Coordinates of N, CA and C in Angstrom, one line a residue:
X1 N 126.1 72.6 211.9 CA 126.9 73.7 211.3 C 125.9 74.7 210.7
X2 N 126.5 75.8 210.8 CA 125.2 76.7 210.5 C 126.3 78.3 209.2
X3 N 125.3 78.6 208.4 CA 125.9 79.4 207.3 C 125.5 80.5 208.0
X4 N 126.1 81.1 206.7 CA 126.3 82.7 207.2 C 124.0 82.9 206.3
X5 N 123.2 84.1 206.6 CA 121.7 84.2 206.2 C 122.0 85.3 205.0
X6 N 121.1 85.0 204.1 CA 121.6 85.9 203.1 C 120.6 87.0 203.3
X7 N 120.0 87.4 203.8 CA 119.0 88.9 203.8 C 119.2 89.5 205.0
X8 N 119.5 90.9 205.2 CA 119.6 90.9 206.4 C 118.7 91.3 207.5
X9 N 119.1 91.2 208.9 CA 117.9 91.2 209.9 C 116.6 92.3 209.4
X10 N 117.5 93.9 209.2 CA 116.5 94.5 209.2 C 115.1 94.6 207.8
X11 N 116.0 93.8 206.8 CA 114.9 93.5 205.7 C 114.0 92.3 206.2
X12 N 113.8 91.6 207.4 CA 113.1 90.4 207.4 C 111.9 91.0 208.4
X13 N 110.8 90.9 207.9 CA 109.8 91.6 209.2 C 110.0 90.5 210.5
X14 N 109.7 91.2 211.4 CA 109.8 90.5 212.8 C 108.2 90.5 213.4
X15 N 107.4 90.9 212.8 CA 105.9 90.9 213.8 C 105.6 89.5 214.2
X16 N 105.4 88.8 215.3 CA 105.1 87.6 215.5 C 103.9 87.1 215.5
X17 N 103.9 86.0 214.4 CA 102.8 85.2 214.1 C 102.3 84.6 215.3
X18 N 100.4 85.1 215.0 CA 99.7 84.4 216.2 C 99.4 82.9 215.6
X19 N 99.5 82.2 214.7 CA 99.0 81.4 214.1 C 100.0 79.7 214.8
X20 N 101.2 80.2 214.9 CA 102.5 79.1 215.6 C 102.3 79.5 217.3
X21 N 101.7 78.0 218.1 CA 101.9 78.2 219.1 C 103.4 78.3 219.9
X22 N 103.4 79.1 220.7 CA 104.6 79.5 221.2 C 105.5 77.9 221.9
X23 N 106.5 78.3 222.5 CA 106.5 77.1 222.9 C 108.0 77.8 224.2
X24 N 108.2 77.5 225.4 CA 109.0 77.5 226.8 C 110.1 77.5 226.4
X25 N 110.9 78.8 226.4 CA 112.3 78.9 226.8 C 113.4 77.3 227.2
X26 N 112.6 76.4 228.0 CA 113.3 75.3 227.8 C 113.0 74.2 227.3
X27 N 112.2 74.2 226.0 CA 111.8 73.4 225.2 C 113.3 73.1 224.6
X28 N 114.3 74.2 224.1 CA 115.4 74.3 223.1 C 116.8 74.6 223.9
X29 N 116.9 74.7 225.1 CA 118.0 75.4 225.8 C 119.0 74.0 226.1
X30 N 120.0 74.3 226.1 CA 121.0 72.6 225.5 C 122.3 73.3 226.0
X31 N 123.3 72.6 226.5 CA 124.2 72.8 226.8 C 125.6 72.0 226.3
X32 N 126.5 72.5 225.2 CA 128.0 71.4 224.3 C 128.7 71.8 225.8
X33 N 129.6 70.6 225.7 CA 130.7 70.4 226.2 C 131.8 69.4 225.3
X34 N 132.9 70.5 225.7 CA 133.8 70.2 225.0 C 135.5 70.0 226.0
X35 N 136.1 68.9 225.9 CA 137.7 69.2 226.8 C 138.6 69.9 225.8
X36 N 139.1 70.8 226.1 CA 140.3 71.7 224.9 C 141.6 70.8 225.2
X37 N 141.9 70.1 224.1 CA 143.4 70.1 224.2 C 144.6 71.0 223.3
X38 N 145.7 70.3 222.7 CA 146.7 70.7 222.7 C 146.1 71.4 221.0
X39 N 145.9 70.8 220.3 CA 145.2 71.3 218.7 C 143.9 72.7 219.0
X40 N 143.7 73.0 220.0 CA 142.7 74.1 220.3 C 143.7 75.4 220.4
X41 N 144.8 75.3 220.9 CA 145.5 76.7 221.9 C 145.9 77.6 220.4
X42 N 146.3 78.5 220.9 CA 147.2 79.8 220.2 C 148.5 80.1 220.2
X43 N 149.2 80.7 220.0 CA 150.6 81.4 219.7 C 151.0 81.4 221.7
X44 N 149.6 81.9 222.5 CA 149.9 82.4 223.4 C 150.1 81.1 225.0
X45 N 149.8 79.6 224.1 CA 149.4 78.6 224.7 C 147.9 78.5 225.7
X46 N 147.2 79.0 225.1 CA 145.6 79.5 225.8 C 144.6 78.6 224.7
X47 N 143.8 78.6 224.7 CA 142.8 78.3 223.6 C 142.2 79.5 223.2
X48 N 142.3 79.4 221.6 CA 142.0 80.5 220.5 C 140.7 80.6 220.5
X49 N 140.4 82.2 220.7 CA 139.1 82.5 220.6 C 138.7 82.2 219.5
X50 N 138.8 81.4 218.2 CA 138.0 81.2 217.4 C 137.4 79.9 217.5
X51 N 138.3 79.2 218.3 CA 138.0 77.8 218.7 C 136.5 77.6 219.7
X52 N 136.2 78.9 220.2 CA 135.1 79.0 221.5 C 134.2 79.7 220.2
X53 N 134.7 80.3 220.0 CA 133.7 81.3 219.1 C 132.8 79.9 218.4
X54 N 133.8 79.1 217.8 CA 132.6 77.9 217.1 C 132.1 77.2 218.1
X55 N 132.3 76.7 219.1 CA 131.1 75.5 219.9 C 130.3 76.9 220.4
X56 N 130.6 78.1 220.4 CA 129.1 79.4 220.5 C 128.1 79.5 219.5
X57 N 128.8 79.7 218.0 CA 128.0 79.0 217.0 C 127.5 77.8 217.0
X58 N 127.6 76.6 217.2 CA 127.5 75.4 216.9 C 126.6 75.3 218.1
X59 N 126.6 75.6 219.3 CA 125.5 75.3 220.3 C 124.4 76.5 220.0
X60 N 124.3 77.4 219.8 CA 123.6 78.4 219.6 C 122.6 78.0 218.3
X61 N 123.6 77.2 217.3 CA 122.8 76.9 216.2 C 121.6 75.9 216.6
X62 N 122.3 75.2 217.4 CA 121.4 73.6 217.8 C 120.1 74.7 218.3
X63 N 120.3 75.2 219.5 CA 118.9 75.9 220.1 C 118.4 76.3 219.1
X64 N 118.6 77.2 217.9 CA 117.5 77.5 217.3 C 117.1 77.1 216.2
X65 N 117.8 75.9 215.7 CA 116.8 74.9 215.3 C 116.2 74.0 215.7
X66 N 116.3 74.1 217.1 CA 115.3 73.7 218.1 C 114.4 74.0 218.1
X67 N 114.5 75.2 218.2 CA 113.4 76.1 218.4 C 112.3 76.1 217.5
X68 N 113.0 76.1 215.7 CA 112.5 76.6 215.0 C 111.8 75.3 214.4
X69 N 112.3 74.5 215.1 CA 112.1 72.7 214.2 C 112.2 72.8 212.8
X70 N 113.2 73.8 212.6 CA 114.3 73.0 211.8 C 115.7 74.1 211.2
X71 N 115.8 74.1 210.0 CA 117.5 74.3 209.8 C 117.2 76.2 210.1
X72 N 118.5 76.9 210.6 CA 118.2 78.5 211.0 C 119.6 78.6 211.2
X73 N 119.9 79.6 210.2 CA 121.3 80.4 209.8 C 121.6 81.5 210.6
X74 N 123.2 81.6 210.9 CA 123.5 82.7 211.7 C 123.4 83.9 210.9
X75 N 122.5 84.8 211.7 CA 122.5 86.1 210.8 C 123.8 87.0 211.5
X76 N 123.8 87.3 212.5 CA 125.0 88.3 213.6 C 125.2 87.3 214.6
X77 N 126.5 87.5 215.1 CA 126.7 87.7 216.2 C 127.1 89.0 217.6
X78 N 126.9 89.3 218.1 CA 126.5 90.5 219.3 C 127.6 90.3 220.0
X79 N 128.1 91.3 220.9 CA 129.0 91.4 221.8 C 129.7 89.9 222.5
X80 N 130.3 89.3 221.8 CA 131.4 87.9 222.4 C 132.3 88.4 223.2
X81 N 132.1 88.2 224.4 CA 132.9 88.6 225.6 C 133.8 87.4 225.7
X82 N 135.1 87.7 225.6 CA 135.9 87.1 226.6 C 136.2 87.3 227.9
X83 N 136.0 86.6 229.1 CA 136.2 87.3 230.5 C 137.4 86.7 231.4
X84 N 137.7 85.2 230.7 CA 138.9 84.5 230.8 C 139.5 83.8 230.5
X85 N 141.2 83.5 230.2 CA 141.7 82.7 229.5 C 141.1 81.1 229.6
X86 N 140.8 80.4 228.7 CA 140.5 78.8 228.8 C 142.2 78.0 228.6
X87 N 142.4 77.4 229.1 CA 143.3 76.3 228.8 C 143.5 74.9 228.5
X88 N 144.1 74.9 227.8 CA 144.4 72.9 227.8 C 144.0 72.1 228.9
X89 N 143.2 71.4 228.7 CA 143.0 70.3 229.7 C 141.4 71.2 230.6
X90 N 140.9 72.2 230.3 CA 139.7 72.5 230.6 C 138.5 72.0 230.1
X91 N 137.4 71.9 230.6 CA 136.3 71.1 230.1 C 135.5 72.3 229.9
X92 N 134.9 72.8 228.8 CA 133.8 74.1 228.3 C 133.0 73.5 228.2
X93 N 131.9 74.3 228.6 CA 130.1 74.4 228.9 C 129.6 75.3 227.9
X94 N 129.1 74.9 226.6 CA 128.8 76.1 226.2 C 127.0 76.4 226.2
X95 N 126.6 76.5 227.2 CA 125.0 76.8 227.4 C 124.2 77.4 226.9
X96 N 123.5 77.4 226.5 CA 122.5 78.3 224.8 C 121.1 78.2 225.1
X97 N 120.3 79.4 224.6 CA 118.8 79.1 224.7 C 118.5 80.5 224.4
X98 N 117.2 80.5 223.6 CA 116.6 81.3 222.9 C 115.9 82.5 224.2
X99 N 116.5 83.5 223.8 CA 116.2 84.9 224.5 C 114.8 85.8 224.3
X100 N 115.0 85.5 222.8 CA 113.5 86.4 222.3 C 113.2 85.7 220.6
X101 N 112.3 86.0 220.4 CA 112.1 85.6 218.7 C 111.1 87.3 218.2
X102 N 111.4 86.9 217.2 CA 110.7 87.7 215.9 C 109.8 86.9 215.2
X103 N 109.1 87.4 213.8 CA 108.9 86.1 212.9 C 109.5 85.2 212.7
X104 N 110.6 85.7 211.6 CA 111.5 84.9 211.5 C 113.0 84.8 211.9
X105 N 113.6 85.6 212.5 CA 114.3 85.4 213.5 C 114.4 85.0 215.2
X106 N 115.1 84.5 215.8 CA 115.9 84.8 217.3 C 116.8 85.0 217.3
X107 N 117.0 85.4 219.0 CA 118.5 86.1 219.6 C 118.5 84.7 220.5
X108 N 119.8 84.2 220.7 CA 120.3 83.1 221.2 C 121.3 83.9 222.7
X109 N 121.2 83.4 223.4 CA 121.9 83.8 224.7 C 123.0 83.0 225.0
X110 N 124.2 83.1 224.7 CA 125.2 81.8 225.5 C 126.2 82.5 226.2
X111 N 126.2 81.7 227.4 CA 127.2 81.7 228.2 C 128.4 80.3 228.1
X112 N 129.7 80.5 228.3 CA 130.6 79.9 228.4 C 131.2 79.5 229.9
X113 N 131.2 78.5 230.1 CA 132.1 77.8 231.5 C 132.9 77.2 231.1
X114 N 133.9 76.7 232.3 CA 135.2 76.4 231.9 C 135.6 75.8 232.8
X115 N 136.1 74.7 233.6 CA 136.3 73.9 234.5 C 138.0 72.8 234.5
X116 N 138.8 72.8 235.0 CA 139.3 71.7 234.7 C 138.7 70.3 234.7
X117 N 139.4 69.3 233.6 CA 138.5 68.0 233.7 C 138.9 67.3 234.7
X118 N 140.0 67.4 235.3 CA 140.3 66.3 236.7 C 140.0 67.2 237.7
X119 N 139.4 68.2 238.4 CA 138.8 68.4 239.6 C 137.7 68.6 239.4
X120 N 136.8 68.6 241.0 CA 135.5 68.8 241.1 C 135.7 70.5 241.8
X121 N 135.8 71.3 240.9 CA 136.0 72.6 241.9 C 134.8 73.5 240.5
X122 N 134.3 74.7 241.4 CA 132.7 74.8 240.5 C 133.1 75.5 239.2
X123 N 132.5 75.2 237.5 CA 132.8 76.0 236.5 C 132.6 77.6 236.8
X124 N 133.7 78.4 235.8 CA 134.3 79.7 236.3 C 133.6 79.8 234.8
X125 N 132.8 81.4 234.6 CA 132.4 82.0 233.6 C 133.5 82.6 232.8
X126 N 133.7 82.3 231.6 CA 134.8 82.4 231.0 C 134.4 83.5 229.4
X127 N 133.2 83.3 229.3 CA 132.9 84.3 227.8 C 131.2 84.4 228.1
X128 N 130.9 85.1 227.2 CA 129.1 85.1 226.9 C 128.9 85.8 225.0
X129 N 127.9 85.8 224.6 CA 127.6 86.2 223.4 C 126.3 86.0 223.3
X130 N 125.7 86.8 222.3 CA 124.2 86.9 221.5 C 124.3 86.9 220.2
X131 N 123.4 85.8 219.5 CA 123.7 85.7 218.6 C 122.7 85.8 217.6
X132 N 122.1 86.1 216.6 CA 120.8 86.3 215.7 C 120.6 84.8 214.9
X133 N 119.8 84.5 214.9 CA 119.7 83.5 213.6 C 118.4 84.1 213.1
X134 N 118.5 83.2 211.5 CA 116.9 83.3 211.3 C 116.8 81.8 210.4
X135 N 115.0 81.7 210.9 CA 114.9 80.2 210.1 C 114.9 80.0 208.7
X136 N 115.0 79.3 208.3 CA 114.8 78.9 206.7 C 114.7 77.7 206.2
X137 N 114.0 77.7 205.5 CA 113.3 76.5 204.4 C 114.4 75.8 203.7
X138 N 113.8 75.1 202.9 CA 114.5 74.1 202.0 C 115.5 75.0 201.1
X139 N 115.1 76.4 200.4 CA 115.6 77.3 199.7 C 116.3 77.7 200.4
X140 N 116.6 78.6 201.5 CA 117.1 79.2 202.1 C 116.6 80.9 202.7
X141 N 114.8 80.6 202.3 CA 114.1 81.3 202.5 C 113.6 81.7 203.8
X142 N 113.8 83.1 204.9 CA 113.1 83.2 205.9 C 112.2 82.4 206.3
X143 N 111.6 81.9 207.2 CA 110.7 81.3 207.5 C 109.6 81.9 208.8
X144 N 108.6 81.2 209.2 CA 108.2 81.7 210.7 C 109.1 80.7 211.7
X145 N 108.9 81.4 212.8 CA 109.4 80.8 214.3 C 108.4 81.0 215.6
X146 N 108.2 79.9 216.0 CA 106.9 79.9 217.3 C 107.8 81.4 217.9
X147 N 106.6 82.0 219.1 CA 107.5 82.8 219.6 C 107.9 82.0 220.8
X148 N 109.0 82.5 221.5 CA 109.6 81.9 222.5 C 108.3 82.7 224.3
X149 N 108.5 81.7 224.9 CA 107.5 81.9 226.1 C 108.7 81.9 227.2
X150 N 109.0 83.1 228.0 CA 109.8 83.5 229.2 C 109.0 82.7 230.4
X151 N 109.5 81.6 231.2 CA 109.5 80.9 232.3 C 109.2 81.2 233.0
X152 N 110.9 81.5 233.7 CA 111.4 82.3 235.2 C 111.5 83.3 234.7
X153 N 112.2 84.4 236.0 CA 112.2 85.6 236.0 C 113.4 85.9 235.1
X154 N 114.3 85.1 235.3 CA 115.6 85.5 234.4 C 115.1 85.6 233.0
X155 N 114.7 84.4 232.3 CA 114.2 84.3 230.8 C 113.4 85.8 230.9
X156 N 112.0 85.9 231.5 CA 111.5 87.2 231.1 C 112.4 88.4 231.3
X157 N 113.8 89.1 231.7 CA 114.9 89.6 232.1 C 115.7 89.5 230.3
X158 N 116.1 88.2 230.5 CA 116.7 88.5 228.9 C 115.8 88.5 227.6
X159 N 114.6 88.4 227.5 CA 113.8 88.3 226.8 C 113.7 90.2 226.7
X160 N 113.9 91.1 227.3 CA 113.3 92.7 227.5 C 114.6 93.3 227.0
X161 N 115.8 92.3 227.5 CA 117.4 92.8 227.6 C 117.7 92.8 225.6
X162 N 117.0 91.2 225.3 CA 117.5 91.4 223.7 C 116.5 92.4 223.3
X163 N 115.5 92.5 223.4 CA 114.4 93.5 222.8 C 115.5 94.9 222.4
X164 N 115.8 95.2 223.5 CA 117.2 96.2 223.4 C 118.0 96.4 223.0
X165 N 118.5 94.8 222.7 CA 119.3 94.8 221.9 C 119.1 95.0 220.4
X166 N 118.1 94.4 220.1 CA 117.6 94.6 218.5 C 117.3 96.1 218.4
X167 N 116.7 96.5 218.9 CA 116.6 97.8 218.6 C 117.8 98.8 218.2
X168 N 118.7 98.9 219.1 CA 120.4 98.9 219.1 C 120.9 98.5 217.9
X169 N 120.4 97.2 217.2 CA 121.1 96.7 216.1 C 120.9 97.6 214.9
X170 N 119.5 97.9 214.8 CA 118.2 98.1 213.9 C 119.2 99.7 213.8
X171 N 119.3 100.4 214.8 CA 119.4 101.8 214.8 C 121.1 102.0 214.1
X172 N 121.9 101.3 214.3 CA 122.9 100.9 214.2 C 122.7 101.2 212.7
X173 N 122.2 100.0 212.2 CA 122.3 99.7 210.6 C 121.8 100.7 209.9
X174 N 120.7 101.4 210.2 CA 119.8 102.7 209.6 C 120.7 103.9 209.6
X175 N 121.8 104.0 210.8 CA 122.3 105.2 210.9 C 124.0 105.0 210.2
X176 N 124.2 103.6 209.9 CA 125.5 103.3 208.8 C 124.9 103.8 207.7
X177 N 124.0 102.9 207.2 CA 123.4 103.3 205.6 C 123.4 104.7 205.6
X178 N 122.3 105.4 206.1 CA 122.4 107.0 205.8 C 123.5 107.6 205.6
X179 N 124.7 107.2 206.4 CA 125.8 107.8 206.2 C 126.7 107.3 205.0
X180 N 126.1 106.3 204.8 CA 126.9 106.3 203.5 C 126.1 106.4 202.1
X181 N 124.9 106.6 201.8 CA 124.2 107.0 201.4 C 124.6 108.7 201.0
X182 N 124.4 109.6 202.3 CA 124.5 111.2 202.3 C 126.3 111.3 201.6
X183 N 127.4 110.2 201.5 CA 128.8 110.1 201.3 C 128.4 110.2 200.1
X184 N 128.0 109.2 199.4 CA 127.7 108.7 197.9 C 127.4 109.7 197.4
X185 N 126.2 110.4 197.7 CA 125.4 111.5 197.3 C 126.1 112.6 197.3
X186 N 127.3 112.9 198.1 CA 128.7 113.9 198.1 C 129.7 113.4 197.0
X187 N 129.7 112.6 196.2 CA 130.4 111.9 195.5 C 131.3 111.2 196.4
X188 N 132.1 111.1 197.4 CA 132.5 110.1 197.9 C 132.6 108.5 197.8
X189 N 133.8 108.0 197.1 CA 133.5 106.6 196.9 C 134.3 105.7 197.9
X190 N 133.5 105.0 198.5 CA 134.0 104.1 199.9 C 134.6 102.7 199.7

């Protein structure tokens, strides 16, 4: 189970310590499986995206305290794609593994499969997400994180792809604050 991080991304520096040897993209990469039954679905008889949304947290969390060798709180989560309905009686794949690291942060990469449990016919991609954590101590204090080492070609691929993404995030948050910053400073109260 993993909390919500109390500082956020862009207050935590990211330069990566040379001091923690790195350690292989599949040192931490893990895959929950879960069968959805009838206590999973929604209004619409599907299974409720919040129900997927947690084994995305919950396996995302394992990888990066995998990673981190030990406890690492969700800071964001990134674009949660739904791409298709899951149903009762499907078996979810929720696949996870660390994309990129910071100091003390990573971006976790999960994909979602979806299969029925009584046939052998191949899992159908059903969601994806990126997720932030950062490590933390006994307190609840940032910590360091080995950096993550790109394998294959895909890992070096999404390792350039979150790079992008952080940046995206970073620009995001700078360009909310200012605006409400320059509001405040108009007297505007939000």
């Amino acid at each position: 189970m993993t909390d919500q991080v109390s500082a956020p991304e862009s207050e935590i520096p990211d330069d990566i310590p040379g001091d923690i040897p790195g350690k292989p993209t599949s040192a931490s990469r893990t895959t929950l499986s879960h069968i959805m039954t009838h206590n999973d679905t929604n209004l619409l008889g599907t299974v409720h995206g919040g129900v997927i949304m947690k084994l995305v947290d919950d396996a995302a969390g394992a990888v990066a305290g995998r990673h981190s060798g030990g406890p690492a709180v969700t800071a964001s989560m990134d674009e949660m794609a739904f791409l298709e309905p899951v149903r009762v009686g499907d078996l979810v794949h929720v696949k996870a593994q660390v994309n990129w690291t910071g100091r003390t942060s990573m971006e976790v990469g999960v994909r979602v499969l979806a299969e029925r449990w009584n046939e052998s016919t191949p899992p159908t991609q059903v969601g994806s997400a990126y997720l932030v954590f950062a490590a933390v101590d006994a307190n609840g204090t940032p910590r360091p994180v080995p950096p993550v080492i790109p394998e294959k070609e895909r890992d070096k691929r999404r390792y350039q792809e979150a790079q992008i993404r952080r940046t995206h995030r970073l620009a995001r948050r700078r360009a909310i604050r200012e605006l409400r910053e320059k509001r405040a400073a108009e007297g505007y109260e939000d």
